Amino acid sequence: MDKARLLEFLRQMLLIRRFEEKSAEMYARGKIGGFLHLYIGQEATGVGVIAALRPEDHIVTTYREHGHALARGLEPGAIMAELFGKATGVSHGKGGSMHLFDASKNFWGGYAIVAGGMPIAVGLALAAQYRGEARIVLNIFGDGAVNEGEFHEALNLASVWKLPVLFLCENNLYAMGTAIARVSAVPEVYRRAAAYDIPAQRVDGQDVEAVYEAAQAAVEQVRSGRGPYLLEAVTYRFRGHSMADAVLYRTREEEEQWKARDPIELLRRRLEKDGQLTGPELAALQAEAEQVVAAAVAFAEASPPPPPEALYEDVYA
Amino acid sequence: MPVMTYREALALTLREALQEDERVFIMGEDIGAYGGTYAVTRGFLAEFGERRIRDMPIAESIIVGSAVGAAMAGLRPVVELMTINFSLLAMDQIVNHAAKVRYMSGGQVKVPLVIRVPSGGGNLLGAQHSQSLEGWYAHVPGLKVVAPSTPADARGLLRAALRDDNTVLFVENALLYGTKGEVPEGKYEIPLGRADIKRAGSQVTLVSYSRLVLSCLEAAQRLAGEGIEVEVIDLRSLRPLDMDTVLASVKRTRRAVVAEETWKTGGFGGEVISLIYEGAFDHLDAPVGWVAGAEVPMPYARNLEKAALPTADDVIKAVKKLF
Ligand SMILES: Cc1ncc(C[n+]2csc(CCOP(=O)(O)OP(=O)(O)O)c2C)c(N)n1
Ligand SMILES: [Mg+2]
């Protein structure tokens, strides 16, 4: 893979990591309220898959979506402002961390109902097919979604109508504190696709190159009009489910094993080994992430809250 | 004015929307090859083809949810749910998604979607097929809930719903499909959120919606024979709710009865009554009367079902209690 692309992946992953660390800090300082679900540890998945899309493709995702939004190119300042509940936020302060929307980027929302975005993604794909458009829909969900009825309803309809949906399961092994294997008859999510005659693949979600390559193949399949595809990326969230999580349900050893496969470190080592990344280059990327995130926080801080009259705006069109 | 059934009024309006606007298409269980559970879309599949008339799997959540997605992308889907009882399997998509995305996106997204739902009891269908749950949906900001009682209103309100940029739950009492009435010619449209005075009267305001309006009209007719002049208001729309019309009437008549087909507890009738007290308390000469269904799951046996549903007799009794 060419160096420029890998460096771009590294740049995005560093940005997401720094953004999330800063979000946690801002949460601790009371600047961000509610639920905050960090993407730390899972960066390679979102970055690798979203890089395989075109701008006109749609994205429908979950509440763990800051990384997806950043990878999609939503303004970091406007994302942070949304987390702060400010008028300048991507959703004008009315969505919050779990509901980032940017219609101009075809980023159709984070949804906080587990599996709730899946039917909507299928509907966006239906609209594309109805109008004969070439675009596809990326639908991201967690391993917790796969035992919901909406998962099955969505896969079935997408398959029977050959809709252009790339279903991406970010299998981080846990739904809150519940290990997928404890509650799933078939914990290998990709195997479930066979029930709906959907091609599927499992990929190492810590390896951004592998993710990108798998996503490219999947996207090509979906765009060709042959119907949906299910990609399962096995990954791990390094932090708790949300900021309130005491992480009582997994061992520190398991966490250490996974942290040894930090997606950013894996890519950095690979690039350095191949002589494609120098110390100053890495430092520059880190400095850039630091600066972008600092600017995002400054923007969020300086922004006004939504005006009182916004309370009643946009209930109806 | 041409006379047609409620069903024909709906079919006419849907057909017209399909012809006028390429973005309109219909999704639902057995709407195509079968011809529609209540035959509203009979013949549509042959006329418009599978792209526009989409037979769906029995999977209510994806029916509504995919329509929400398609609407967000700029299409104007119409969903037929087989009955309002089954809408509960889609409640997540209706309440948590359709009603929310506009607001939580800060106004970036629209969901122009009509969800047609047959509702109500009286057909010997038992407990799981006889509910009137529209009041639950009326609870939710972001949704509009419409429930016409006549063919003319069905036509006018459906046309408005199809042109609205929001999600509209369009409630059709299943016993109304065969009822007949005059329907104005042309592209007749009634703005959503306006109640209708179906009969003028000076002594009591009778407020209802959907099929029970017909019982109220019968009651008013009979009461007139006894010298009691009743004004019958058909709400037509539960959200937005036209309390202006109701309150203006109550202030004139100084008496009110609210009649609904379903349970009192936590229901819509209580909402209307509260709003009457809030807005017209000082004008009332008597407590507001309340007619509602029995607080039981709908029984099957003919006599029991009849006893569970309010009738014109119940309305008459409630009106007389006010004097
Ligand atoms: C329908 C529904 N049930 C329960 C919840 C509460 N809840 C929020 S996140 C979550 C776990 C979901 O896990 P997963 O899908 O694996 O995503 P992850 O958090 O691991 O990214 C649960 C149970 C919810 N939001 N929606
Ligand atoms: Mg998970």
XYZ file of C-alpha atoms and ligand atoms in Angstrom:
667
model
C 0.000 0.000 0.000
C 1.344 3.411 -0.850
C 2.976 5.460 1.811
C 0.738 8.492 1.434
C -2.364 6.452 2.161
C -0.840 4.800 5.206
C 0.331 8.124 6.549
C -3.165 9.481 6.045
C -4.538 6.555 8.054
C -2.025 7.265 10.775
C -2.935 10.938 10.758
C -6.640 10.154 11.158
C -6.093 7.559 13.873
C -3.878 9.906 15.850
C -6.478 12.631 15.529
C -9.265 10.343 16.734
C -7.171 9.091 19.630
C -6.283 12.587 20.741
C -9.845 13.796 20.246
C -11.177 10.992 22.436
C -8.583 11.485 25.152
C -9.447 15.149 25.222
C -13.161 14.342 25.296
C -12.613 12.198 28.381
C -10.760 15.074 29.975
C -13.528 17.508 29.107
C -16.064 15.078 30.507
C -14.150 14.885 33.767
C -14.169 18.670 33.864
C -17.918 18.756 33.403
C -17.807 20.308 29.954
C -19.441 17.270 28.402
C -22.433 15.618 30.000
C -24.599 12.585 29.520
C -23.145 9.437 28.066
C -19.759 9.559 26.418
C -18.623 6.472 24.489
C -15.016 6.554 23.409
C -13.595 4.946 20.295
C -10.102 4.444 21.701
C -8.699 1.113 20.529
C -11.090 0.792 17.598
C -9.678 3.551 15.369
C -8.408 1.285 12.601
C -11.860 -0.064 11.891
C -13.624 3.203 11.204
C -10.666 4.753 9.437
C -10.035 1.756 7.184
C -13.646 1.274 6.150
C -14.612 4.900 5.692
C -11.533 5.436 3.519
C -13.010 2.955 1.056
C -16.132 5.085 0.529
C -16.882 7.893 -1.863
C -18.186 11.262 -0.686
C -21.659 10.540 -2.072
C -21.974 7.334 -0.057
C -24.099 7.447 3.070
C -23.092 6.571 6.618
C -25.463 5.492 9.396
C -23.809 4.661 12.687
C -24.197 4.315 16.437
C -23.585 6.389 19.552
C -19.893 5.371 19.494
C -19.324 7.532 16.464
C -16.892 10.358 17.104
C -14.215 8.417 15.247
C -16.511 7.754 12.320
C -17.422 11.418 12.115
C -13.783 12.491 12.167
C -12.813 9.904 9.569
C -15.659 11.153 7.412
C -14.236 14.644 7.578
C -16.784 16.358 9.801
C -15.274 19.464 11.363
C -13.517 18.521 14.622
C -14.549 21.839 16.148
C -18.194 21.286 15.271
C -18.056 17.762 16.698
C -16.512 18.954 19.937
C -19.043 21.780 20.078
C -21.789 19.184 19.784
C -20.319 17.272 22.693
C -20.317 20.529 24.638
C -23.938 21.147 23.648
C -23.206 24.318 21.742
C -25.150 26.023 18.949
C -22.202 25.569 16.599
C -22.257 21.801 17.037
C -22.841 19.583 14.031
C -26.389 18.988 15.268
C -26.726 22.520 16.647
C -26.307 21.241 20.164
C -29.516 19.272 20.060
C -28.087 15.849 19.360
C -25.110 15.445 21.654
C -22.323 12.909 21.577
C -24.595 10.078 20.499
C -26.353 11.916 17.669
C -23.843 13.493 15.336
C -25.385 14.421 11.984
C -23.952 16.207 8.964
C -26.194 15.982 5.945
C -23.607 17.811 3.815
C -21.249 14.883 4.395
C -23.985 12.275 3.980
C -23.428 11.433 7.611
C -26.945 10.499 8.643
C -26.551 10.171 12.314
C -25.436 8.271 15.277
C -28.311 6.362 16.832
C -28.536 5.429 20.484
C -31.046 2.637 20.155
C -29.036 -0.531 19.659
C -29.675 -1.715 16.048
C -32.079 1.182 15.536
C -30.050 2.680 12.711
C -30.075 -0.518 10.707
C -33.543 -0.161 9.165
C -32.782 3.462 8.363
C -29.596 2.501 6.566
C -31.559 -0.016 4.541
C -34.027 2.736 3.674
C -31.289 5.067 2.476
C -30.045 2.234 0.285
C -33.559 1.673 -0.980
C -33.741 5.331 -1.964
C -30.448 5.036 -3.843
C -31.661 1.973 -5.709
C -35.085 3.543 -6.364
C -33.435 6.522 -8.012
C -30.795 4.538 -9.810
C -27.931 6.203 -7.964
C -24.534 4.566 -7.677
C -24.051 5.379 -4.034
C -23.937 2.836 -1.272
C -24.675 2.941 2.441
C -22.230 2.065 5.196
C -24.100 0.889 8.265
C -22.004 0.547 11.403
C -23.201 -1.283 14.506
C -21.780 -3.193 17.441
C -21.814 -6.846 18.375
C -24.657 -6.034 20.747
C -26.930 -5.306 17.802
C -26.853 -8.742 16.268
C -29.388 -10.300 18.605
C -31.932 -7.565 18.005
C -34.787 -8.231 15.620
C -33.886 -5.150 13.621
C -30.546 -6.706 12.672
C -32.314 -9.684 11.141
C -35.043 -7.626 9.528
C -32.435 -5.344 8.001
C -30.225 -8.124 6.633
C -33.174 -9.969 5.192
C -34.651 -7.001 3.375
C -31.313 -5.742 2.115
C -30.611 -9.172 0.699
C -33.984 -9.908 -0.821
C -34.014 -6.519 -2.571
C -30.273 -6.531 -3.326
C -29.808 -3.179 -1.671
C -26.413 -1.468 -1.644
C -25.578 -1.703 2.047
C -22.232 -2.488 3.576
C -23.035 -3.753 7.053
C -20.048 -3.218 9.314
C -20.131 -4.958 12.659
C -17.560 -3.520 15.004
C -17.215 -6.553 17.204
C -15.367 -5.287 20.253
C -16.365 -8.482 22.083
C -18.583 -6.742 24.617
C -21.952 -5.071 24.714
C -21.526 -3.006 27.846
C -20.444 -5.740 30.254
C -21.831 -8.689 28.328
C -19.350 -10.752 26.367
C -20.862 -11.634 23.012
C -20.144 -15.334 23.487
C -22.240 -15.432 26.652
C -25.397 -14.328 24.883
C -25.005 -15.356 21.258
C -25.621 -18.771 19.792
C -23.329 -17.785 16.915
C -20.791 -15.317 18.250
C -18.891 -15.164 14.954
C -21.075 -12.446 13.518
C -19.967 -12.884 9.913
C -21.307 -16.455 9.918
C -24.793 -15.131 10.493
C -24.807 -13.506 7.070
C -25.120 -16.915 5.463
C -28.635 -17.137 6.839
C -29.536 -14.277 4.519
C -27.361 -15.317 1.620
C -25.138 -12.300 2.172
C -21.408 -12.596 1.511
C -19.366 -11.861 4.589
C -15.890 -11.726 5.952
C -14.173 -11.327 9.277
C -11.191 -9.047 9.479
C -8.649 -8.036 12.103
C -10.018 -4.702 13.188
C -6.685 -3.598 14.661
C -4.920 -3.753 11.312
C -5.927 -0.713 9.316
C -4.441 -2.047 6.108
C -6.333 -5.297 6.382
C -9.503 -3.424 7.212
C -9.076 -1.104 4.251
C -8.439 -3.954 1.846
C -11.402 -5.939 3.090
C -13.564 -2.835 2.925
C -12.491 -2.100 -0.623
C -13.500 -5.566 -1.743
C -16.769 -5.280 0.137
C -17.534 -1.843 -1.261
C -16.822 -3.041 -4.774
C -19.211 -5.949 -4.311
C -21.943 -3.697 -2.919
C -21.494 -1.040 -5.573
C -21.713 -3.596 -8.334
C -25.403 -4.032 -7.568
C -25.087 -7.575 -6.287
C -26.557 -6.667 -2.924
C -25.309 -6.172 0.612
C -22.147 -7.366 2.300
C -21.394 -7.999 5.966
C -17.958 -7.123 7.233
C -17.082 -8.063 10.782
C -14.115 -6.260 12.266
C -12.869 -7.831 15.478
C -11.599 -5.114 17.716
C -11.478 -3.977 21.315
C -12.386 -0.827 23.170
C -9.554 0.072 25.476
C -11.737 2.130 27.801
C -15.018 1.360 29.522
C -18.316 1.246 27.685
C -18.977 4.824 28.719
C -17.427 7.074 31.289
C -19.577 5.503 34.001
C -18.222 1.981 33.476
C -16.062 0.459 36.230
C -15.053 -2.364 33.812
C -15.693 -5.216 36.214
C -16.452 -7.817 33.567
C -13.078 -8.422 31.951
C -9.594 -9.120 33.185
C -6.673 -6.712 33.171
C -4.648 -9.447 31.413
C -7.110 -9.517 28.562
C -6.939 -5.753 28.315
C -3.150 -5.812 28.233
C -3.155 -8.411 25.488
C -5.343 -6.219 23.374
C -3.461 -3.051 24.159
C -0.395 -4.787 22.827
C -2.293 -4.707 19.563
C -3.003 -1.006 19.635
C -3.950 -0.153 16.046
C -1.905 3.022 16.040
C 1.174 1.282 17.382
C 0.797 -1.551 14.868
C 0.758 0.876 11.987
C 3.553 3.002 13.393
C 5.838 -0.008 13.856
C 5.048 -1.280 10.389
C 5.811 2.068 8.809
C 8.994 2.530 10.791
C 10.175 -0.968 10.007
C 9.725 -0.275 6.296
C 11.486 3.022 6.667
C 8.339 4.883 5.683
C 8.037 6.939 8.842
C 10.711 9.004 10.467
C 10.703 10.318 14.003
C 10.109 13.907 12.902
C 7.259 12.821 10.628
C 5.534 11.069 13.510
C 6.130 14.028 15.793
C 4.630 16.330 13.192
C 1.500 14.179 12.923
C 1.160 14.071 16.696
C 1.613 17.809 16.916
C -1.010 18.307 14.238
C -3.506 16.138 16.140
C -2.754 18.013 19.315
C -3.262 21.338 17.629
C -6.484 20.379 15.828
C -7.984 19.044 19.030
C -6.895 22.075 21.023
C -8.489 24.298 18.405
C -11.652 22.163 18.524
C -11.883 22.587 22.283
C -11.222 26.315 22.026
C -13.955 26.594 19.407
C -16.382 24.612 21.541
C -15.540 26.647 24.627
C -16.005 29.941 22.829
C -19.267 28.948 21.164
C -22.609 30.005 22.600
C -25.199 27.504 23.788
C -28.282 27.178 21.598
C -30.607 30.161 22.035
C -33.682 29.495 24.202
C -35.964 29.656 21.181
C -34.164 26.631 19.709
C -36.076 24.510 22.207
C -39.154 24.507 20.017
C -37.404 24.614 16.662
C -37.198 21.635 14.346
C -39.722 19.448 16.103
C -41.479 19.545 12.757
C -40.326 20.459 9.276
C -70.679 15.922 -5.257
C -69.718 12.332 -5.979
C -70.560 9.747 -3.346
C -67.918 7.163 -2.500
C -66.772 4.882 0.269
C -64.050 5.729 2.745
C -61.958 3.042 1.074
C -62.493 4.559 -2.375
C -61.622 8.003 -1.076
C -58.311 6.671 0.252
C -57.570 4.728 -2.929
C -58.329 7.725 -5.103
C -55.993 9.901 -3.088
C -53.180 7.379 -2.997
C -53.471 6.710 -6.720
C -53.370 10.403 -7.444
C -50.240 10.828 -5.297
C -48.525 7.968 -7.113
C -49.387 9.573 -10.435
C -48.402 13.077 -9.429
C -45.151 12.414 -7.664
C -42.521 9.919 -8.678
C -41.038 10.071 -5.167
C -44.165 8.485 -3.728
C -44.266 4.716 -3.315
C -46.139 2.352 -1.016
C -44.724 -0.320 1.270
C -46.629 -2.811 3.353
C -47.633 -6.370 4.040
C -49.938 -7.803 1.380
C -50.643 -4.473 -0.266
C -49.756 -5.759 -3.739
C -50.452 -9.281 -4.915
C -53.031 -9.843 -2.189
C -54.691 -6.504 -2.846
C -54.480 -4.991 0.629
C -55.887 -6.368 3.878
C -58.749 -3.896 3.645
C -58.527 -3.713 -0.161
C -57.493 -0.079 -0.225
C -54.661 -0.757 -2.667
C -56.455 -3.351 -4.787
C -55.232 -3.146 -8.363
C -52.308 -0.880 -7.520
C -49.647 -3.490 -8.233
C -50.897 -4.047 -11.768
C -51.192 -0.321 -12.317
C -47.921 0.897 -10.837
C -45.650 -2.133 -10.722
C -43.357 -3.558 -8.084
C -41.078 -0.569 -7.842
C -43.863 1.625 -6.504
C -46.020 -0.997 -4.784
C -43.765 -2.991 -2.492
C -44.949 -6.125 -0.773
C -42.939 -6.440 2.404
C -41.903 -9.269 4.684
C -43.812 -9.462 7.969
C -41.258 -7.336 9.746
C -42.833 -4.111 10.910
C -39.673 -2.537 12.202
C -37.900 -2.700 8.867
C -41.047 -1.641 7.032
C -41.223 1.595 8.972
C -37.482 1.996 9.479
C -36.584 1.593 5.824
C -39.319 4.077 4.978
C -37.770 6.506 7.452
C -34.401 6.104 5.731
C -35.914 6.522 2.289
C -37.757 9.630 3.468
C -34.540 11.054 4.903
C -33.012 10.573 1.467
C -35.772 12.650 -0.123
C -38.383 10.100 -1.190
C -41.973 10.250 0.051
C -42.870 6.737 1.148
C -46.301 5.645 2.275
C -46.441 2.722 4.658
C -49.473 0.605 5.270
C -49.249 -1.320 8.518
C -51.743 -4.142 8.574
C -53.293 -2.842 11.807
C -52.321 -0.492 14.597
C -51.856 -3.517 16.856
C -48.861 -4.574 14.790
C -47.466 -1.066 14.824
C -46.135 -1.942 18.263
C -43.442 -4.015 16.556
C -42.419 -0.836 14.767
C -42.814 1.467 17.716
C -39.068 1.883 18.030
C -38.812 3.195 14.501
C -41.900 5.392 14.818
C -41.230 6.882 18.232
C -37.461 6.666 18.669
C -36.489 7.376 15.090
C -39.100 8.955 12.797
C -40.161 11.394 15.490
C -36.639 12.285 16.543
C -34.211 12.609 13.675
C -35.270 16.063 12.631
C -34.867 17.486 16.098
C -31.709 15.702 17.089
C -30.037 16.549 13.796
C -30.663 20.211 14.485
C -33.110 20.448 11.587
C -30.893 18.873 8.934
C -33.205 15.980 8.183
C -36.848 15.663 7.168
C -38.981 12.537 7.391
C -41.921 12.993 5.011
C -43.657 9.718 5.696
C -47.287 8.653 5.908
C -48.019 5.564 7.986
C -51.549 4.310 7.389
C -52.930 2.154 10.200
C -56.318 0.500 10.463
C -57.482 0.785 14.057
C -60.375 0.075 16.389
C -62.640 -2.759 17.454
C -66.085 -4.001 16.660
C -65.208 -6.690 14.153
C -65.201 -9.729 16.473
C -61.432 -9.944 16.154
C -60.615 -10.360 19.814
C -58.080 -8.801 22.108
C -55.028 -8.614 19.830
C -56.754 -7.105 16.822
C -59.147 -4.544 18.259
C -57.148 -1.794 19.902
C -57.238 1.951 19.330
C -53.704 2.928 20.242
C -53.490 6.195 18.311
C -53.548 8.164 21.547
C -50.174 6.696 22.451
C -48.639 8.086 19.315
C -50.326 11.444 19.838
C -48.239 11.668 22.995
C -45.088 12.103 20.939
C -43.839 15.480 19.676
C -42.431 15.060 16.195
C -45.327 12.909 15.035
C -48.624 14.017 13.591
C -51.666 11.846 14.197
C -54.759 12.108 12.036
C -57.978 10.078 12.311
C -60.703 10.977 9.804
C -64.292 9.841 10.289
C -65.797 10.427 6.825
C -64.812 9.728 3.216
C -64.443 13.452 2.538
C -62.146 13.921 5.516
C -60.243 10.769 4.599
C -59.565 12.211 1.178
C -58.777 15.722 2.291
C -56.575 14.768 5.192
C -54.717 12.029 3.335
C -53.913 14.460 0.578
C -52.549 16.883 3.142
C -50.630 14.135 4.922
C -49.027 13.042 1.659
C -47.823 16.592 1.073
C -46.642 17.153 4.630
C -42.914 17.049 5.337
C -43.325 15.177 8.614
C -44.239 11.692 9.730
C -48.003 11.392 9.847
C -49.734 8.452 11.453
C -52.950 8.154 9.470
C -55.496 6.236 11.520
C -58.338 4.501 9.716
C -60.982 2.866 11.870
C -61.499 -0.459 10.155
C -65.279 -0.265 10.399
C -65.262 2.903 8.321
C -63.878 1.482 5.077
C -67.315 0.603 3.701
C -69.067 3.774 4.878
C -70.212 6.172 2.167
C -70.324 9.901 1.876
C -70.052 12.844 -0.456
C -66.554 13.849 -1.391
C -65.814 17.232 -2.964
C -64.496 17.148 -6.510
C -61.015 18.224 -7.461
C -57.856 17.986 -5.441
C -59.646 18.364 -2.156
C -57.299 18.928 0.743
C -57.901 19.673 4.433
C -55.086 21.205 6.457
C -53.899 18.950 9.281
C -54.723 20.106 12.785
C -58.187 21.552 12.248
C -61.196 20.156 14.031
C -64.519 20.166 12.241
C -67.940 21.026 13.584
C -69.903 18.143 12.140
C -73.194 19.385 13.583
C -73.934 22.749 15.116
C -75.756 22.980 18.433
C -76.096 25.377 21.322
C -76.450 23.398 24.548
C -73.697 20.768 24.707
C -70.352 20.297 22.959
C -69.681 16.695 22.095
C -66.041 16.024 21.191
C -64.847 12.845 19.508
C -62.813 11.510 16.619
C -62.829 8.697 14.085
C -65.700 6.210 14.001
C -67.248 7.300 17.286
C -68.099 10.623 15.634
C -70.792 8.715 13.759
C -72.296 7.509 17.049
C -72.121 11.052 18.375
C -74.012 12.340 15.349
C -76.655 9.694 15.861
C -76.890 10.673 19.526
C -77.191 14.349 18.610
C -79.977 13.553 16.179
C -81.917 11.651 18.814
C -81.279 14.261 21.501
C -82.582 16.973 19.197
C -85.872 15.071 19.213
C -85.906 15.571 22.972
C -85.079 19.223 22.699
C -81.351 19.067 23.496
C -79.227 20.793 20.877
C -75.798 19.174 20.685
C -72.764 20.463 18.807
C -70.589 17.632 17.512
C -66.909 18.364 17.040
C -64.750 15.916 15.139
C -61.154 16.492 16.214
C -59.890 14.813 12.990
C -56.338 15.347 14.152
C -55.002 14.373 17.580
C -51.640 16.053 17.002
C -51.626 18.885 16.237
C -54.770 19.253 18.328
C -57.206 22.050 17.528
C -58.345 23.090 20.986
C -59.319 26.545 19.745
C -62.372 25.128 18.026
C -63.248 22.988 21.043
C -62.836 25.797 23.582
C -64.779 28.320 21.500
C -67.631 25.848 21.317
C -67.538 24.961 25.010
C -67.580 28.637 25.925
C -70.799 28.961 23.921
C -72.547 25.790 25.067
C -71.126 25.747 28.628
C -71.283 21.947 28.655
C -69.037 19.267 27.177
C -68.802 15.520 26.721
C -65.719 13.790 25.356
C -66.218 10.408 23.712
C -63.533 7.949 22.673
C -63.562 4.310 21.698
C -60.761 3.103 23.919
C -59.711 2.999 27.576
C -59.893 6.015 29.829
C -56.742 5.408 31.810
C -53.819 7.333 30.397
C -55.815 7.935 27.253
C -56.460 10.763 24.859
C -59.914 11.708 26.076
C -58.510 12.658 29.463
C -56.088 14.939 27.658
C -58.895 16.784 25.910
C -60.859 17.041 29.145
C -57.859 18.494 30.995
C -57.441 21.061 28.268
C -61.121 21.981 28.488
C -60.769 22.520 32.232
C -57.578 24.461 31.741
C -59.021 26.690 29.027
C -62.708 27.000 29.883
C -63.225 26.072 33.522
C -65.049 29.269 34.374
C -67.442 28.781 31.491
C -68.642 25.336 32.472
C -72.056 24.777 34.020
C -71.345 21.102 34.713
C -68.375 18.751 34.965
C -67.180 17.473 31.603
C -68.748 14.129 30.690
C -66.583 11.247 29.531
C -67.572 8.282 27.412
C -64.973 5.598 26.801
C -64.433 1.912 26.179
C -64.490 -0.710 28.921
C -61.155 -1.194 30.686
C -60.668 -4.728 29.439
C -58.818 -6.488 26.645
C -61.376 -6.766 23.868
C -63.517 -9.875 24.392
C -64.527 -11.986 21.430
C -68.137 -12.893 22.222
C -70.518 -10.662 20.303
C -72.424 -9.497 23.361
C -69.293 -8.763 25.362
C -67.577 -6.901 22.572
C -70.673 -4.794 22.145
C -70.655 -4.032 25.844
C -66.996 -3.016 25.703
C -67.474 -0.401 22.976
C -69.216 2.913 23.571
C -72.456 3.506 21.675
C -74.833 6.347 20.869
C -76.841 5.287 23.922
C -73.818 5.800 26.170
C -73.285 9.233 24.657
C -76.926 10.180 25.200
C -76.721 9.089 28.828
C -73.597 11.170 29.382
C -75.146 14.242 27.780
C -78.316 13.990 29.863
C -76.270 13.777 33.058
C -75.109 17.344 32.450
C -78.565 18.825 32.923
C -32.481 -1.175 22.266
C -31.461 -0.838 23.303
N -31.289 -1.660 24.348
C -30.352 -1.361 25.281
C -29.608 -0.234 25.188
C -28.568 0.117 26.251
N -27.229 -0.046 25.668
C -26.555 0.983 25.164
S -25.136 0.530 24.458
C -25.384 -1.083 24.844
C -24.366 -2.087 24.446
C -24.270 -2.206 22.977
O -23.103 -2.881 22.651
P -22.553 -3.008 21.178
O -23.675 -3.046 20.219
O -21.618 -4.154 21.155
O -21.778 -1.653 20.920
P -20.488 -1.085 21.651
O -20.987 -0.258 22.807
O -19.661 -2.222 22.099
O -19.828 -0.230 20.653
C -26.575 -1.235 25.526
C -27.084 -2.513 26.058
C -29.846 0.603 24.092
N -29.198 1.762 23.926
N -30.744 0.264 23.150
Mg -19.607 -4.184 21.468
